PDB file of C-alpha atoms in Angstrom:
ATOM      1  CA  MET A   1      -0.470  21.293  15.564  1.00 36.00           C
ATOM      2  CA  ALA A   2      -3.551  19.832  17.185  1.00 38.00           C
ATOM      3  CA  ALA A   3      -3.068  18.491  20.675  1.00 38.00           C
ATOM      4  CA  ALA A   4      -3.605  14.788  21.274  1.00 41.00           C
ATOM      5  CA  VAL A   5      -6.380  14.137  23.745  1.00 41.00           C
ATOM      6  CA  VAL A   6      -7.300  10.575  24.625  1.00 44.00           C
ATOM      7  CA  LEU A   7     -10.449  10.168  26.693  1.00 44.00           C
ATOM      8  CA  VAL A   8     -12.404   7.240  28.052  1.00 44.00           C
ATOM      9  CA  SER A   9     -16.163   7.459  27.718  1.00 39.00           C
ATOM     10  CA  LEU A  10     -18.690   6.185  30.266  1.00 35.00           C
ATOM     11  CA  SER A  11     -19.096   3.044  28.150  1.00 35.00           C
ATOM     12  CA  GLY A  12     -15.374   2.337  28.430  1.00 41.00           C
ATOM     13  CA  ALA A  13     -14.603   3.058  24.762  1.00 45.00           C
ATOM     14  CA  VAL A  14     -11.390   4.907  24.006  1.00 47.00           C
ATOM     15  CA  VAL A  15     -11.976   8.243  22.319  1.00 46.00           C
ATOM     16  CA  CYS A  16      -9.144   9.904  20.405  1.00 51.00           C
ATOM     17  CA  ALA A  17      -9.843  13.617  19.999  1.00 65.00           C
ATOM     18  CA  THR A  18      -6.950  14.433  17.646  1.00 82.00           C
ATOM     19  CA  GLU A  19      -8.247  15.452  14.238  1.00 95.00           C
ATOM     20  CA  LEU A  20      -6.590  13.317  11.574  1.00 98.00           C
ATOM     21  CA  GLN A  21      -6.277  13.463   7.816  1.00 98.00           C
ATOM     22  CA  LEU A  22      -6.909   9.882   6.669  1.00 98.00           C
ATOM     23  CA  LEU A  23      -5.547   9.233   3.189  1.00 98.00           C
ATOM     24  CA  THR A  24      -5.523   6.236   0.886  1.00 97.00           C
ATOM     25  CA  GLU A  25      -5.200   5.514  -2.840  1.00 93.00           C
ATOM     26  CA  GLU A  26      -6.841   3.558  -5.642  1.00 89.00           C
ATOM     27  CA  ASN A  27      -5.306   0.134  -5.100  1.00 86.00           C
ATOM     28  CA  PRO A  28      -7.986  -2.604  -5.245  1.00 87.00           C
ATOM     29  CA  PRO A  29      -8.760  -4.853  -3.476  1.00 87.00           C
ATOM     30  CA  LEU A  30      -6.996  -3.248  -0.504  1.00 90.00           C
ATOM     31  CA  ASN A  31      -8.359   0.282  -0.907  1.00 92.00           C
ATOM     32  CA  PHE A  32     -10.314   2.003  -3.663  1.00 91.00           C
ATOM     33  CA  SER A  33     -13.364   4.179  -4.311  1.00 92.00           C
ATOM     34  CA  GLN A  34     -16.735   2.919  -5.507  1.00 92.00           C
ATOM     35  CA  ASP A  35     -19.664   5.223  -6.188  1.00 92.00           C
ATOM     36  CA  GLY A  36     -17.742   7.970  -4.431  1.00 89.00           C
ATOM     37  CA  ARG A  37     -17.166   5.945  -1.258  1.00 94.00           C
ATOM     38  CA  PRO A  38     -13.962   4.265  -0.020  1.00 95.00           C
ATOM     39  CA  LYS A  39     -14.022   0.466  -0.150  1.00 95.00           C
ATOM     40  CA  GLY A  40     -11.685  -2.483   0.376  1.00 94.00           C
ATOM     41  CA  LEU A  41      -9.882  -4.540   2.997  1.00 93.00           C
ATOM     42  CA  SER A  42      -7.757  -1.692   4.362  1.00 96.00           C
ATOM     43  CA  ILE A  43     -10.786   0.606   4.464  1.00 97.00           C
ATOM     44  CA  ASP A  44     -12.793  -1.907   6.503  1.00 97.00           C
ATOM     45  CA  VAL A  45      -9.899  -2.362   8.937  1.00 98.00           C
ATOM     46  CA  VAL A  46      -9.371   1.380   9.379  1.00 98.00           C
ATOM     47  CA  GLN A  47     -13.073   2.084   9.798  1.00 98.00           C
ATOM     48  CA  GLU A  48     -13.302  -0.560  12.529  1.00 98.00           C
ATOM     49  CA  ILE A  49     -10.295   0.994  14.273  1.00 98.00           C
ATOM     50  CA  GLN A  50     -12.005   4.386  13.990  1.00 98.00           C
ATOM     51  CA  ARG A  51     -15.134   2.963  15.589  1.00 98.00           C
ATOM     52  CA  ARG A  52     -13.128   1.528  18.476  1.00 98.00           C
ATOM     53  CA  VAL A  53     -11.096   4.659  19.186  1.00 98.00           C
ATOM     54  CA  GLY A  54     -13.947   7.109  18.621  1.00 97.00           C
ATOM     55  CA  ASN A  55     -12.518   8.766  15.508  1.00 97.00           C
ATOM     56  CA  THR A  56     -14.993  10.112  12.952  1.00 97.00           C
ATOM     57  CA  ASP A  57     -12.632  11.748  10.431  1.00 98.00           C
ATOM     58  CA  THR A  58     -13.344  11.210   6.732  1.00 97.00           C
ATOM     59  CA  ILE A  59     -11.198   8.889   4.617  1.00 98.00           C
ATOM     60  CA  GLU A  60      -9.991  10.558   1.408  1.00 97.00           C
ATOM     61  CA  VAL A  61      -8.921   8.662  -1.724  1.00 96.00           C
ATOM     62  CA  GLN A  62      -6.102  10.562  -3.448  1.00 96.00           C
ATOM     63  CA  PRO A  63      -3.415   9.883  -6.062  1.00 93.00           C
ATOM     64  CA  TRP A  64      -0.559   8.064  -4.332  1.00 92.00           C
ATOM     65  CA  ALA A  65       2.166  10.642  -5.012  1.00 90.00           C
ATOM     66  CA  ARG A  66       0.102  13.487  -3.519  1.00 95.00           C
ATOM     67  CA  ALA A  67      -0.997  11.472  -0.486  1.00 96.00           C
ATOM     68  CA  TYR A  68       2.556  10.276   0.136  1.00 96.00           C
ATOM     69  CA  ARG A  69       3.945  13.817   0.006  1.00 96.00           C
ATOM     70  CA  THR A  70       1.311  14.973   2.489  1.00 97.00           C
ATOM     71  CA  ALA A  71       2.005  12.153   4.916  1.00 98.00           C
ATOM     72  CA  SER A  72       5.746  12.815   4.627  1.00 97.00           C
ATOM     73  CA  THR A  73       5.482  16.514   5.482  1.00 96.00           C
ATOM     74  CA  VAL A  74       2.264  17.308   7.361  1.00 97.00           C
ATOM     75  CA  PRO A  75       1.446  16.339  10.984  1.00 96.00           C
ATOM     76  CA  ASN A  76      -1.611  14.286  11.989  1.00 98.00           C
ATOM     77  CA  VAL A  77      -1.841  12.362   8.713  1.00 98.00           C
ATOM     78  CA  ALA A  78      -2.457   8.626   8.355  1.00 98.00           C
ATOM     79  CA  LEU A  79      -1.688   7.030   4.966  1.00 98.00           C
ATOM     80  CA  PHE A  80      -2.729   3.453   4.200  1.00 97.00           C
ATOM     81  CA  GLY A  81      -2.012   0.828   3.071  1.00 93.00           C
ATOM     82  CA  THR A  82       1.625   1.774   3.002  1.00 95.00           C
ATOM     83  CA  ALA A  83       4.322  -0.832   2.459  1.00 91.00           C
ATOM     84  CA  ARG A  84       6.741  -0.815   5.380  1.00 94.00           C
ATOM     85  CA  THR A  85      10.233  -0.840   3.921  1.00 89.00           C
ATOM     86  CA  THR A  86      13.704  -0.122   5.254  1.00 89.00           C
ATOM     87  CA  ALA A  87      13.854   3.120   3.297  1.00 87.00           C
ATOM     88  CA  ARG A  88      10.619   4.352   4.887  1.00 93.00           C
ATOM     89  CA  GLU A  89      11.166   3.037   8.403  1.00 96.00           C
ATOM     90  CA  GLU A  90      12.207   6.314  10.017  1.00 97.00           C
ATOM     91  CA  MET A  91       9.810   8.452   7.977  1.00 97.00           C
ATOM     92  CA  PHE A  92       6.602   7.391   9.731  1.00 98.00           C
ATOM     93  CA  HIS A  93       5.053   5.885  12.849  1.00 98.00           C
ATOM     94  CA  TRP A  94       3.622   2.478  11.958  1.00 98.00           C
ATOM     95  CA  VAL A  95       0.371   0.735  12.878  1.00 98.00           C
ATOM     96  CA  GLY A  96      -0.140  -2.777  11.573  1.00 98.00           C
ATOM     97  CA  PRO A  97       0.443  -4.967   9.794  1.00 97.00           C
ATOM     98  CA  VAL A  98      -2.802  -4.722   7.841  1.00 96.00           C
ATOM     99  CA  ALA A  99      -2.019  -7.038   4.898  1.00 93.00           C
ATOM    100  CA  THR A 100       0.838  -9.030   3.375  1.00 91.00           C
ATOM    101  CA  ALA A 101       1.727  -9.145  -0.317  1.00 89.00           C
ATOM    102  CA  VAL A 102       4.352 -10.953  -2.365  1.00 94.00           C
ATOM    103  CA  ALA A 103       6.093  -8.661  -4.867  1.00 95.00           C
ATOM    104  CA  SER A 104       7.394 -10.288  -8.036  1.00 98.00           C
ATOM    105  CA  LEU A 105       8.671  -9.580 -11.510  1.00 98.00           C
ATOM    106  CA  TYR A 106       6.131 -10.523 -14.182  1.00 98.00           C
ATOM    107  CA  SER A 107       6.452 -10.779 -17.953  1.00 98.00           C
ATOM    108  CA  LYS A 108       4.013 -11.226 -20.789  1.00 97.00           C
ATOM    109  CA  ARG A 109       3.253 -14.943 -20.997  1.00 96.00           C
ATOM    110  CA  GLY A 110       5.380 -16.682 -23.566  1.00 95.00           C
ATOM    111  CA  ALA A 111       8.109 -14.047 -23.547  1.00 96.00           C
ATOM    112  CA  GLY A 112      10.652 -16.711 -22.615  1.00 95.00           C
ATOM    113  CA  LEU A 113      12.362 -14.710 -19.872  1.00 95.00           C
ATOM    114  CA  HIS A 114      14.138 -16.654 -17.141  1.00 95.00           C
ATOM    115  CA  ILE A 115      15.439 -14.792 -14.090  1.00 97.00           C
ATOM    116  CA  ALA A 116      17.344 -16.693 -11.396  1.00 97.00           C
ATOM    117  CA  ASN A 117      18.587 -13.818  -9.230  1.00 97.00           C
ATOM    118  CA  LEU A 118      18.654 -10.050  -8.834  1.00 97.00           C
ATOM    119  CA  ASP A 119      21.793  -9.631 -10.942  1.00 98.00           C
ATOM    120  CA  GLU A 120      20.071 -11.245 -13.898  1.00 98.00           C
ATOM    121  CA  ALA A 121      17.066  -8.957 -13.346  1.00 98.00           C
ATOM    122  CA  LYS A 122      19.371  -5.932 -13.398  1.00 98.00           C
ATOM    123  CA  ALA A 123      20.626  -7.018 -16.814  1.00 98.00           C
ATOM    124  CA  VAL A 124      17.160  -6.893 -18.405  1.00 97.00           C
ATOM    125  CA  SER A 125      16.674  -3.861 -20.643  1.00 97.00           C
ATOM    126  CA  ARG A 126      13.726  -2.338 -18.737  1.00 97.00           C
ATOM    127  CA  ILE A 127      11.546  -3.021 -15.698  1.00 98.00           C
ATOM    128  CA  LEU A 128       8.278  -1.134 -15.310  1.00 98.00           C
ATOM    129  CA  VAL A 129       7.528   0.304 -11.866  1.00 98.00           C
ATOM    130  CA  VAL A 130       5.056   2.882 -10.586  1.00 95.00           C
ATOM    131  CA  ARG A 131       6.744   6.110  -9.543  1.00 92.00           C
ATOM    132  CA  ASP A 132       7.180   6.422  -5.746  1.00 88.00           C
ATOM    133  CA  PHE A 133       5.501   3.072  -5.039  1.00 91.00           C
ATOM    134  CA  TYR A 134       7.400   0.808  -2.656  1.00 90.00           C
ATOM    135  CA  THR A 135       8.267  -1.335  -5.687  1.00 93.00           C
ATOM    136  CA  HIS A 136      10.080   1.606  -7.251  1.00 95.00           C
ATOM    137  CA  GLN A 137      11.841   2.556  -4.020  1.00 93.00           C
ATOM    138  CA  LEU A 138      12.863  -1.027  -3.258  1.00 93.00           C
ATOM    139  CA  LEU A 139      14.462  -1.756  -6.626  1.00 96.00           C
ATOM    140  CA  GLN A 140      16.136   1.641  -6.589  1.00 95.00           C
ATOM    141  CA  LYS A 141      17.632   0.867  -3.176  1.00 93.00           C
ATOM    142  CA  LEU A 142      18.812  -2.509  -4.480  1.00 95.00           C
ATOM    143  CA  GLY A 143      20.808  -0.737  -7.175  1.00 97.00           C
ATOM    144  CA  PHE A 144      18.588  -1.208 -10.226  1.00 98.00           C
ATOM    145  CA  THR A 145      19.330   1.295 -12.970  1.00 98.00           C
ATOM    146  CA  ASN A 146      16.996  -0.181 -15.612  1.00 98.00           C
ATOM    147  CA  LEU A 147      13.711   1.081 -14.186  1.00 98.00           C
ATOM    148  CA  GLU A 148      11.074   2.705 -16.386  1.00 98.00           C
ATOM    149  CA  LEU A 149       8.762   4.859 -14.276  1.00 97.00           C
ATOM    150  CA  VAL A 150       5.048   5.167 -14.980  1.00 96.00           C
ATOM    151  CA  SER A 151       2.467   7.253 -13.151  1.00 92.00           C
ATOM    152  CA  LYS A 152      -0.286   4.661 -12.701  1.00 90.00           C
ATOM    153  CA  PRO A 153      -0.282   0.914 -11.985  1.00 91.00           C
ATOM    154  CA  GLU A 154      -2.876   0.182 -14.676  1.00 91.00           C
ATOM    155  CA  THR A 155      -0.604   1.877 -17.227  1.00 94.00           C
ATOM    156  CA  MET A 156       2.246  -0.390 -16.156  1.00 96.00           C
ATOM    157  CA  VAL A 157       0.117  -3.517 -16.570  1.00 97.00           C
ATOM    158  CA  LYS A 158      -1.177  -2.497 -20.006  1.00 96.00           C
ATOM    159  CA  MET A 159       2.370  -1.871 -21.189  1.00 97.00           C
ATOM    160  CA  ALA A 160       3.577  -5.242 -19.895  1.00 97.00           C
ATOM    161  CA  VAL A 161       0.668  -7.190 -21.360  1.00 96.00           C
ATOM    162  CA  ASN A 162       1.204  -5.515 -24.731  1.00 94.00           C
ATOM    163  CA  GLY A 163       4.903  -6.390 -24.679  1.00 94.00           C
ATOM    164  CA  ARG A 164       6.094  -2.791 -24.476  1.00 95.00           C
ATOM    165  CA  ALA A 165       8.603  -3.713 -21.737  1.00 96.00           C
ATOM    166  CA  PRO A 166      10.103  -7.067 -20.737  1.00 97.00           C
ATOM    167  CA  LEU A 167       9.134  -6.980 -17.046  1.00 98.00           C
ATOM    168  CA  MET A 168       6.960  -5.240 -14.496  1.00 98.00           C
ATOM    169  CA  PHE A 169       7.269  -5.332 -10.702  1.00 98.00           C
ATOM    170  CA  VAL A 170       3.989  -5.669  -8.801  1.00 96.00           C
ATOM    171  CA  GLY A 171       2.368  -7.255  -5.748  1.00 93.00           C
ATOM    172  CA  ASN A 172       0.185 -10.353  -6.002  1.00 93.00           C
ATOM    173  CA  LEU A 173      -2.791  -8.903  -4.097  1.00 90.00           C
ATOM    174  CA  THR A 174      -3.440  -6.064  -6.512  1.00 90.00           C
ATOM    175  CA  LEU A 175      -2.418  -7.743  -9.770  1.00 95.00           C
ATOM    176  CA  PRO A 176      -5.755  -9.506 -10.555  1.00 94.00           C
ATOM    177  CA  ASP A 177      -7.732  -6.252 -10.421  1.00 91.00           C
ATOM    178  CA  LEU A 178      -5.089  -4.387 -12.410  1.00 93.00           C
ATOM    179  CA  LEU A 179      -5.250  -7.047 -15.108  1.00 95.00           C
ATOM    180  CA  ALA A 180      -9.033  -6.761 -15.260  1.00 93.00           C
ATOM    181  CA  ARG A 181      -8.793  -2.981 -15.632  1.00 90.00           C
ATOM    182  CA  ALA A 182      -6.343  -3.527 -18.492  1.00 91.00           C
ATOM    183  CA  ASP A 183      -8.811  -5.891 -20.218  1.00 92.00           C
ATOM    184  CA  ALA A 184      -6.364  -8.736 -19.597  1.00 94.00           C
ATOM    185  CA  LYS A 185      -6.507 -12.096 -17.833  1.00 94.00           C
ATOM    186  CA  PRO A 186      -4.220 -13.720 -15.239  1.00 94.00           C
ATOM    187  CA  GLU A 187      -3.017 -16.154 -17.887  1.00 96.00           C
ATOM    188  CA  ASP A 188      -1.749 -13.225 -19.994  1.00 97.00           C
ATOM    189  CA  VAL A 189       1.236 -12.787 -17.664  1.00 97.00           C
ATOM    190  CA  GLU A 190       3.625 -15.092 -15.858  1.00 97.00           C
ATOM    191  CA  ARG A 191       5.655 -14.672 -12.705  1.00 97.00           C
ATOM    192  CA  VAL A 192       9.345 -14.701 -13.520  1.00 98.00           C
ATOM    193  CA  PHE A 193      11.030 -14.012 -10.169  1.00 98.00           C
ATOM    194  CA  THR A 194       9.797 -13.243  -6.647  1.00 97.00           C
ATOM    195  CA  VAL A 195      11.744 -10.421  -5.041  1.00 96.00           C
ATOM    196  CA  THR A 196      10.232  -9.968  -1.590  1.00 94.00           C
ATOM    197  CA  SER A 197       7.291 -10.277   0.771  1.00 93.00           C
ATOM    198  CA  ILE A 198       5.907  -6.925   1.896  1.00 88.00           C
ATOM    199  CA  GLN A 199       3.524  -5.991   4.708  1.00 93.00           C
ATOM    200  CA  THR A 200       1.268  -2.962   4.433  1.00 95.00           C
ATOM    201  CA  TYR A 201       0.616  -0.672   7.399  1.00 97.00           C
ATOM    202  CA  ILE A 202      -1.134   2.517   8.401  1.00 98.00           C
ATOM    203  CA  ALA A 203       1.685   5.075   8.204  1.00 98.00           C
ATOM    204  CA  PHE A 204       1.265   8.054  10.546  1.00 98.00           C
ATOM    205  CA  SER A 205       3.243  11.215   9.863  1.00 98.00           C
ATOM    206  CA  LEU A 206       5.998  11.951  12.355  1.00 97.00           C
ATOM    207  CA  GLY A 207       4.134  14.988  13.692  1.00 93.00           C
ATOM    208  CA  THR A 208       1.294  12.781  14.959  1.00 97.00           C
ATOM    209  CA  PRO A 209       1.145  12.420  18.776  1.00 97.00           C
ATOM    210  CA  LYS A 210       2.510   9.060  19.952  1.00 96.00           C
ATOM    211  CA  ASP A 211      -0.616   8.492  22.047  1.00 97.00           C
ATOM    212  CA  VAL A 212      -2.711   8.437  18.884  1.00 97.00           C
ATOM    213  CA  VAL A 213      -0.441   5.867  17.251  1.00 98.00           C
ATOM    214  CA  THR A 214      -0.427   3.694  20.371  1.00 98.00           C
ATOM    215  CA  THR A 215      -4.218   3.849  20.636  1.00 98.00           C
ATOM    216  CA  TRP A 216      -4.703   2.812  16.997  1.00 98.00           C
ATOM    217  CA  GLN A 217      -2.227  -0.067  17.341  1.00 98.00           C
ATOM    218  CA  ALA A 218      -3.998  -1.285  20.468  1.00 98.00           C
ATOM    219  CA  ALA A 219      -7.330  -1.220  18.629  1.00 98.00           C
ATOM    220  CA  LEU A 220      -5.904  -3.240  15.727  1.00 98.00           C
ATOM    221  CA  ASP A 221      -4.331  -5.731  18.126  1.00 98.00           C
ATOM    222  CA  GLY A 222      -7.723  -6.095  19.809  1.00 98.00           C
ATOM    223  CA  MET A 223      -9.353  -6.784  16.433  1.00 98.00           C
ATOM    224  CA  LYS A 224      -6.866  -9.557  15.796  1.00 97.00           C
ATOM    225  CA  ARG A 225      -7.437 -11.092  19.229  1.00 98.00           C
ATOM    226  CA  ASP A 226     -11.236 -11.113  19.062  1.00 98.00           C
ATOM    227  CA  GLY A 227     -11.495 -12.397  15.472  1.00 97.00           C
ATOM    228  CA  THR A 228     -12.801  -9.214  13.867  1.00 97.00           C
ATOM    229  CA  TYR A 229      -9.700  -8.789  11.708  1.00 96.00           C
ATOM    230  CA  ALA A 230      -9.868 -12.405  10.482  1.00 95.00           C
ATOM    231  CA  THR A 231     -13.510 -11.925   9.520  1.00 96.00           C
ATOM    232  CA  ILE A 232     -12.702  -8.781   7.514  1.00 93.00           C
ATOM    233  CA  TYR A 233      -9.713 -10.427   5.832  1.00 88.00           C
ATOM    234  CA  ALA A 234     -11.757 -13.466   4.851  1.00 84.00           C
TER     235      ALA A 234
END
C-alpha cells in the first residue's frame, strides 16, 4: 500500500503525494465521457479538488459494477459520484456531498398507475432497477422482491418507455439525459411515487489513508466557502 504523504509547498498549497485510482461511470450530467475525456458536474468538482490538493492522477470512466468492485476491495481508490446510503456507510470513507438527487418511481405516461406508499409499490408486478446501483440496493434493503435487474440505465429507460415493465426507479438528475439517449422525451414518462432524496459523494476505499480523505474534504469545504462549488453547480 502506498504511504500517505501530505506536504505543503512554498506557495502554501497542500500537496497530497498518495497515488490514487480515480474512478467514475457514465452517468450524465454528473459524470460521463465525451471525445475520450471525462466531463460533468462531478468531474469538474473532483478536478478542482485535485488542483487544490496537488493531485495529478488520471480520472478513469469505467462500467459501474467494475468500478464499484474495485473501490470495495482495493486501497487508494476514489469512486464518484457514489450515493451515500445506510448499506454503504461502513464500506467507504466519504467526501462530500457533491450533488443531491431525488429518486422516484416512474411509469410510462398514461399507464394509470397510482402508488401511495411503499407497500403498494411492492405489490406491482415488476420494478426496473440497474444492478448494483444505489436504487437497486435501497429497494432490496427495503424488502422489495419484485425487482427486475438490468445492466445499464439506458436499457431500463427504454424498457419503461416501451411499456415492458410497469415501473422504473431512477434519480431526477440523470433521467433527462437517459430519456434523450432512449430517443424519448420527458413527457413520455410520469413520476408515480418519490421514494427518497439521495446525496452523492466521493467514496474512498477503506484502505486509503485518513489524511488523504481529510485533505480532500477540506478542499471541497473550501470550494463551498469561496463560491467555486456554486459556480460549478450552476
